[in-house]
């Protein structure tokens, strides 16, 4: 059964570099925050496509020996996050197949909202699927297309897809990339000049991947655009009619790295602005502004600067929390949160604290953190959230729980305040969020804050059900 949302992934593509797989590896390393469950790279040496994927972190998977088995000047890479129950290697990307269009591999960031329908139709007609991932649907559509060229087949396949997708394709001698017509998920491109005047083209979910490989950021693949790179150079083509843009605002709120430029805007600028506007909209008399690391740091800096209240890192995060740790046999209260965060008691004792974070989803972590800050001696704890209440699940590639589990979908702000046990709770308004990302032309998707989905979701009950089933 196809039950999974292609969630929170990072993609890269490299064309024209003698060490393409190594560059893809470095790009993925910079995109590790976009997915920590599995990673993979496919490379082409002009004849064969070589692929390696595994569960785990990029730096652990790609040893020099593994990278040595990925030859060629073209490569694509993927890093993936998914929730428990669906962390099987079968779903790791890239997917690689040999079909009548040659050898191809694909990796995907986003969520195809009509994947269930497409898959049922394909299965009825005899297609066999190996994984539960919607990305495989794209490969089947490409393979079945009557178009003779790969770009023709890809165009035909893309036009059947609905929802969010930033895709990277690898063929024997081409790299092709595409973004859905609404442009939900980011996809940037850049280039690297090699000796002898050769140009290497690079694509990535975020520009922080370019910085690590010293590539220059040139711009974004446009919504509804397909870009092909081969020995003839780079060809850009609009494959779908212009639609309203719906860039994911959550990339700026939480997901992307602050050192990235996403949708042409520096993320750090948005985050600091979120904090500044939050301070204007939800002021409170207090002694210190404390971020919840790391998600609240940039907004807390903005809040503190605007409010004129000192910024203090009074919650320290252990960066090295891995998956394997020995849990004490005697239960320790809030062990999971304590493992990640520890309060700096002398910064909190007797103080009135403003705790800044980017979002409250279920409220359970936030409650533990408020308790922790109070337990360290804070006199008052005022929680400030740098976006509006999260009231609707995302069907476009962000991992949000089902409606039933979203605390703001079922409770008022006052009820949430009581649940997280804060003295006060303030959220940023939608108009301030819009201002923070400089959205003058209504180019962003705010569905998680408004419930207004920018595409028709004919199967919304099924999509909602899938979110319920996997929790
Ligand atoms: P909770 O209090 O349990 O709702 O957890 C809130 C925390 O989850 C905040 O620190 C957020 O930064 C973090 N968070 C929000 N959205 C996501 C997401 N999609 N994936 C992982 N963490 C998230």
XYZ file of C-alpha atoms and ligand atoms in Angstrom:
494
model
C 0.000 0.000 0.000
C 1.155 3.487 -0.743
C 0.882 5.136 2.611
C 3.783 7.450 2.804
C 4.279 11.111 2.205
C 7.565 11.913 0.570
C 8.559 14.072 3.421
C 11.330 16.352 4.324
C 13.946 15.378 1.828
C 16.938 17.001 0.232
C 18.092 16.518 -3.364
C 21.234 17.358 -5.354
C 22.314 16.870 -8.967
C 25.718 17.341 -10.576
C 26.545 17.465 -14.277
C 30.054 17.607 -15.726
C 32.495 17.000 -12.918
C 35.152 14.251 -12.832
C 34.247 13.646 -9.195
C 30.473 14.001 -9.534
C 29.648 11.475 -6.779
C 32.034 13.194 -4.351
C 30.344 16.535 -5.057
C 26.911 14.970 -4.602
C 28.129 13.541 -1.308
C 29.296 16.968 -0.097
C 26.013 18.512 -1.209
C 24.048 15.891 0.713
C 26.258 16.423 3.725
C 25.185 20.093 3.739
C 21.540 19.013 3.337
C 21.625 16.452 6.133
C 19.123 18.501 8.188
C 16.483 17.804 5.492
C 16.472 14.087 6.220
C 18.348 11.742 8.513
C 16.841 8.329 7.858
C 18.501 7.297 4.630
C 20.636 8.678 1.841
C 21.677 7.613 -1.618
C 23.676 8.620 -4.670
C 23.372 7.438 -8.266
C 26.143 8.247 -10.748
C 26.559 7.737 -14.460
C 29.791 7.007 -16.286
C 28.086 7.507 -19.660
C 27.138 3.845 -20.042
C 26.022 2.474 -16.691
C 24.230 3.936 -13.748
C 25.740 3.047 -10.389
C 23.700 3.461 -7.240
C 24.336 3.160 -3.533
C 21.804 3.867 -0.806
C 21.543 2.947 2.781
C 19.827 3.792 6.037
C 21.666 6.306 8.203
C 23.572 9.552 7.945
C 25.391 10.754 4.840
C 28.885 10.779 6.381
C 28.482 7.227 7.709
C 27.114 5.774 4.465
C 29.559 7.248 1.989
C 32.994 5.974 2.875
C 35.846 6.530 0.358
C 35.401 2.910 -0.683
C 31.669 3.377 -1.431
C 32.295 6.647 -3.289
C 34.982 4.857 -5.303
C 32.242 2.585 -6.654
C 30.251 5.559 -8.021
C 32.265 6.655 -11.099
C 31.331 9.172 -13.758
C 30.754 12.874 -14.341
C 27.023 12.899 -13.584
C 25.347 12.185 -10.264
C 22.170 12.740 -8.289
C 21.701 12.370 -4.544
C 18.964 12.222 -1.971
C 18.620 12.391 1.764
C 15.362 11.312 3.309
C 13.436 11.607 6.505
C 10.473 9.458 7.299
C 8.632 8.433 10.416
C 8.840 5.081 12.170
C 7.278 2.111 10.416
C 8.334 3.286 7.042
C 12.064 3.419 7.361
C 12.732 0.511 5.065
C 15.638 0.578 2.684
C 13.261 -0.275 -0.167
C 11.963 3.285 0.007
C 15.388 4.907 0.085
C 16.257 6.960 -2.990
C 17.406 7.406 -5.728
C 15.328 4.777 -7.522
C 17.200 3.357 -10.468
C 15.812 1.248 -13.323
C 16.573 0.160 -16.860
C 13.643 0.708 -19.224
C 12.906 1.446 -22.872
C 14.194 5.013 -22.287
C 17.563 3.661 -21.183
C 18.941 3.561 -17.675
C 17.435 6.189 -15.446
C 17.440 7.150 -11.785
C 15.237 9.580 -9.917
C 15.122 11.314 -6.550
C 12.291 13.434 -5.243
C 11.482 16.027 -2.602
C 7.815 16.749 -1.992
C 4.603 14.767 -2.016
C 2.558 13.756 -5.021
C -1.039 14.114 -3.861
C -2.567 11.955 -6.603
C 0.036 9.182 -6.284
C -2.533 6.753 -4.865
C -4.848 7.148 -7.846
C -2.004 6.938 -10.354
C -0.602 3.863 -8.695
C -3.955 2.062 -8.624
C -4.411 2.788 -12.306
C -0.897 1.581 -13.151
C -1.342 -1.575 -11.100
C -4.635 -2.293 -12.840
C -2.731 -2.150 -16.096
C -0.059 -4.539 -14.894
C 2.702 -2.405 -13.385
C 4.541 -3.963 -10.467
C 5.758 -1.799 -7.608
C 8.619 -2.608 -5.264
C 8.253 0.110 -2.673
C 5.453 2.114 -1.071
C 6.972 5.368 -2.259
C 5.183 7.687 -4.679
C 8.448 8.370 -6.498
C 8.255 4.972 -8.135
C 5.034 6.096 -9.808
C 7.022 8.694 -11.740
C 9.405 6.059 -13.075
C 6.496 3.931 -14.280
C 4.895 6.897 -16.010
C 8.173 7.723 -17.746
C 8.760 4.100 -18.792
C 5.228 3.709 -20.203
C 5.244 6.964 -22.157
C 5.047 6.631 -25.947
C 7.331 9.648 -26.326
C 10.655 8.604 -27.758
C 12.959 10.986 -25.919
C 13.477 10.963 -22.180
C 12.645 14.661 -21.888
C 9.423 14.075 -23.863
C 8.477 11.154 -21.620
C 9.327 13.113 -18.514
C 7.231 16.067 -19.678
C 4.304 13.733 -20.240
C 4.752 12.137 -16.813
C 5.080 15.442 -14.978
C 1.824 16.719 -16.464
C -0.015 13.849 -14.774
C 1.320 14.623 -11.320
C -0.405 16.777 -8.728
C 1.042 18.211 -5.562
C 4.589 19.062 -4.621
C 7.710 17.860 -6.348
C 11.242 18.986 -6.886
C 12.749 16.167 -8.909
C 16.230 15.254 -10.074
C 16.683 12.676 -12.850
C 19.782 10.977 -14.041
C 20.104 9.419 -17.480
C 23.240 7.937 -18.997
C 24.361 11.268 -20.460
C 21.907 13.828 -19.090
C 20.753 15.340 -15.859
C 17.153 16.561 -15.864
C 15.451 18.426 -13.055
C 11.939 19.799 -12.613
C 9.723 21.674 -10.172
C 5.951 21.387 -9.815
C 3.902 24.239 -11.326
C 3.175 25.779 -7.891
C 6.802 25.620 -6.764
C 6.070 24.198 -3.300
C 9.553 22.900 -2.600
C 12.759 24.738 -3.439
C 15.289 23.790 -6.113
C 18.239 26.058 -6.816
C 20.859 25.871 -9.532
C 24.428 27.024 -9.797
C 27.693 26.383 -11.544
C 31.278 25.685 -10.946
C 34.082 26.632 -13.351
C 36.604 23.895 -13.856
C 40.074 24.152 -15.355
C 40.120 24.516 -19.128
C 36.941 26.625 -19.034
C 34.659 23.613 -18.481
C 31.421 24.279 -16.664
C 29.930 21.968 -14.053
C 26.209 22.492 -13.383
C 24.800 21.855 -9.929
C 21.270 21.695 -8.520
C 20.242 21.445 -4.868
C 17.320 21.923 -2.512
C 19.223 24.650 -0.698
C 22.127 26.909 -1.545
C 24.118 25.833 1.550
C 24.995 22.774 -0.588
C 26.639 25.083 -3.153
C 28.734 26.853 -0.536
C 30.458 23.642 0.495
C 31.499 22.821 -3.078
C 32.315 26.449 -3.978
C 29.609 26.644 -6.641
C 28.021 29.983 -7.512
C 24.261 30.244 -6.953
C 22.640 31.450 -10.179
C 18.933 31.195 -9.445
C 16.012 28.829 -8.940
C 14.460 26.299 -11.259
C 11.138 28.044 -11.872
C 7.808 26.502 -10.892
C 6.580 24.460 -13.873
C 10.051 24.402 -15.399
C 12.138 21.459 -16.552
C 15.873 21.880 -17.040
C 18.010 19.475 -18.998
C 21.810 19.432 -19.039
C 23.845 17.442 -21.526
C 26.834 17.868 -23.795
C 24.771 20.494 -25.676
C 24.659 22.656 -22.525
C 21.725 23.638 -20.336
C 18.186 23.840 -21.771
C 15.329 25.392 -19.820
C 11.743 24.656 -20.773
C 8.369 25.475 -19.263
C 6.503 22.169 -19.346
C 3.310 23.311 -17.591
C 1.128 26.423 -17.793
C 1.706 29.173 -15.242
C -0.093 28.559 -11.947
C -0.306 30.559 -8.735
C 2.883 30.143 -6.771
C 2.644 28.289 -3.469
C 6.159 28.275 -2.032
C 6.300 26.552 1.351
C 6.567 29.240 4.024
C 7.664 26.608 6.565
C 11.014 26.404 4.764
C 11.641 29.928 6.028
C 10.053 29.366 9.431
C 11.844 26.144 10.377
C 13.021 23.744 7.781
C 15.799 25.306 5.702
C 19.191 26.191 7.095
C 19.549 29.895 7.950
C 22.659 30.162 5.763
C 20.633 29.163 2.696
C 18.872 31.337 0.163
C 15.462 29.767 -0.391
C 13.004 31.006 -3.045
C 15.544 33.753 -3.691
C 15.433 35.079 -0.105
C 18.023 34.614 2.682
C 16.424 32.436 5.362
C 18.263 34.209 8.175
C 16.655 37.512 7.154
C 13.166 35.983 7.364
C 13.817 34.334 10.725
C 15.157 37.461 12.377
C 12.216 39.441 11.028
C 9.819 36.825 12.412
C 11.321 37.469 15.846
C 11.223 41.246 15.500
C 7.573 41.288 14.474
C 6.748 38.786 17.221
C 8.238 41.196 19.761
C 6.067 43.995 18.380
C 2.882 41.908 18.335
C 3.356 39.981 21.588
C 5.397 42.102 24.000
C 5.831 41.113 27.638
C 7.837 42.515 30.510
C 10.687 40.061 31.175
C 14.380 39.739 32.077
C 15.766 37.385 29.397
C 14.934 36.068 25.936
C 15.859 32.378 25.616
C 15.665 30.388 22.370
C 14.632 26.754 22.151
C 17.705 25.476 20.285
C 18.102 25.391 17.360
C 14.714 26.067 15.871
C 14.111 29.228 17.914
C 17.549 30.849 17.800
C 17.271 33.300 14.895
C 13.766 34.428 15.895
C 14.890 34.870 19.528
C 17.772 37.089 18.370
C 15.253 39.230 16.464
C 12.855 39.286 19.414
C 15.566 40.320 21.893
C 16.918 43.043 19.599
C 13.464 44.499 19.013
C 12.365 44.282 22.662
C 15.680 45.489 24.099
C 15.780 42.477 26.431
C 19.025 40.463 26.793
C 19.349 37.298 24.686
C 20.689 34.324 26.655
C 21.352 30.790 25.518
C 20.050 29.234 28.688
C 19.144 25.894 27.126
C 22.144 23.941 25.904
C 21.719 21.284 23.300
C 23.769 18.145 23.052
C 24.606 17.934 19.356
C 25.699 14.340 19.483
C 22.472 12.649 20.464
C 22.393 9.574 18.306
C 19.837 6.862 17.893
C 21.570 4.432 20.194
C 21.845 5.310 23.832
C 21.332 3.154 26.855
C 18.118 4.113 28.584
C 18.207 3.788 32.338
C 16.120 0.884 33.528
C 14.553 3.095 36.191
C 12.437 5.641 34.297
C 13.757 9.169 34.557
C 11.104 11.822 34.054
C 11.306 13.520 30.610
C 14.433 11.547 29.786
C 14.177 12.170 26.022
C 14.144 15.950 26.332
C 16.847 15.950 29.031
C 19.083 13.980 26.733
C 18.869 16.748 24.147
C 18.592 19.868 26.301
C 19.943 21.019 29.621
C 19.157 24.353 31.316
C 21.816 26.799 32.512
C 20.456 27.303 35.979
C 22.222 30.556 36.890
C 20.802 32.295 33.785
C 17.243 31.286 34.684
C 17.035 31.365 38.476
C 14.594 34.022 39.688
C 14.195 35.445 36.144
C 11.159 36.224 34.042
C 11.886 34.280 30.870
C 10.620 34.692 27.300
C 11.020 31.320 25.615
C 11.059 31.576 21.803
C 10.422 28.687 19.418
C 9.264 28.393 15.819
C 6.199 26.219 16.325
C 4.075 24.099 18.603
C 2.878 20.949 16.870
C 1.548 18.504 19.453
C 2.631 20.607 22.427
C 4.274 17.743 24.256
C 7.895 18.829 23.758
C 7.056 22.443 24.494
C 5.452 21.438 27.788
C 8.545 19.508 28.833
C 10.752 22.474 27.985
C 8.564 24.926 29.919
C 8.722 22.557 32.903
C 12.478 22.298 32.542
C 12.913 26.093 32.526
C 10.648 26.466 35.529
C 12.423 23.603 37.264
C 15.701 25.523 36.808
C 14.260 28.369 38.884
C 12.560 30.697 36.358
C 10.000 32.927 38.072
C 7.811 33.307 34.953
C 7.864 31.519 31.579
C 6.331 33.336 28.606
C 6.227 31.283 25.430
C 6.447 33.081 22.068
C 5.996 31.282 18.750
C 7.362 32.791 15.542
C 4.464 31.685 13.322
C 0.681 31.375 13.607
C -0.912 28.290 15.219
C -0.409 25.126 13.122
C -4.032 24.145 12.440
C -3.854 21.893 9.355
C -1.720 18.975 8.205
C 0.646 19.461 5.281
C 0.153 17.328 2.156
C 3.015 18.921 0.269
C 6.051 17.369 1.888
C 6.361 18.563 5.483
C 5.967 16.040 8.269
C 3.014 17.245 10.311
C 0.825 14.849 12.257
C -2.852 14.218 11.634
C -5.504 16.788 12.457
C -6.391 14.972 15.677
C -2.851 15.361 16.985
C -2.300 18.998 16.046
C -2.929 20.800 19.302
C -3.886 24.098 17.653
C -6.462 22.377 15.442
C -8.439 21.380 18.505
C -7.670 23.990 21.161
C -7.741 27.745 21.654
C -4.526 29.640 22.360
C -5.567 29.869 26.017
C -6.095 26.089 26.161
C -2.694 25.520 24.584
C -1.131 27.909 27.097
C -2.618 25.868 29.907
C -1.450 22.614 28.302
C 2.171 23.771 27.935
C 1.970 25.322 31.412
C 3.296 28.741 30.351
C 2.392 32.000 32.112
C 1.543 33.506 28.741
C 1.581 32.337 25.143
C 1.774 34.463 22.007
C 1.806 33.492 18.336
C 2.831 35.613 15.342
C -0.024 36.764 13.094
C -0.411 35.584 9.512
C 0.100 39.098 8.154
C 3.382 39.432 10.087
C 4.517 36.044 8.759
C 3.763 37.264 5.259
C 5.704 40.445 5.899
C 8.677 38.478 7.279
C 9.122 36.570 4.017
C 8.423 39.708 1.955
C 5.449 38.008 0.285
C 4.003 40.977 -1.576
C 2.638 38.928 -4.462
C 1.001 36.040 -2.560
C 3.681 33.609 -3.671
C 3.645 31.386 -0.574
C 1.590 28.455 0.744
C 0.218 29.015 4.265
C -2.040 25.941 4.335
C -0.698 24.672 7.678
C -1.806 27.953 9.275
C -5.047 28.542 7.375
C -6.326 25.179 6.070
C -6.567 26.788 2.617
C -4.870 24.228 0.380
C -3.664 25.747 -2.897
C -4.429 22.628 -4.977
C -7.551 20.514 -5.319
C -7.222 17.562 -2.982
C -9.923 15.331 -4.374
C -8.825 12.498 -2.114
C -8.387 14.594 1.036
C -10.068 12.015 3.278
C -7.680 9.350 2.057
C -4.716 11.682 2.524
C -5.866 12.548 6.053
C -6.376 8.837 6.743
C -2.830 8.036 5.633
C -1.520 10.565 8.164
C -3.595 8.888 10.875
C -2.539 5.349 9.948
C 1.162 5.888 10.223
C 1.157 7.396 13.712
P 5.792 19.984 20.339
O 5.854 20.860 21.548
O 5.804 18.529 20.738
O 4.685 20.347 19.469
O 7.158 20.170 19.529
C 7.523 21.452 19.079
C 8.924 21.357 18.495
O 8.898 20.592 17.295
C 9.456 22.721 18.115
O 10.743 22.864 18.728
C 9.589 22.709 16.613
O 10.760 23.358 16.187
C 9.659 21.253 16.283
N 9.055 21.008 14.949
C 8.093 21.691 14.340
N 7.777 21.177 13.152
C 8.565 20.116 12.976
C 8.736 19.160 11.927
N 8.006 19.203 10.822
N 9.673 18.205 12.094
C 10.405 18.148 13.225
N 10.291 19.031 14.244
C 9.387 20.005 14.125
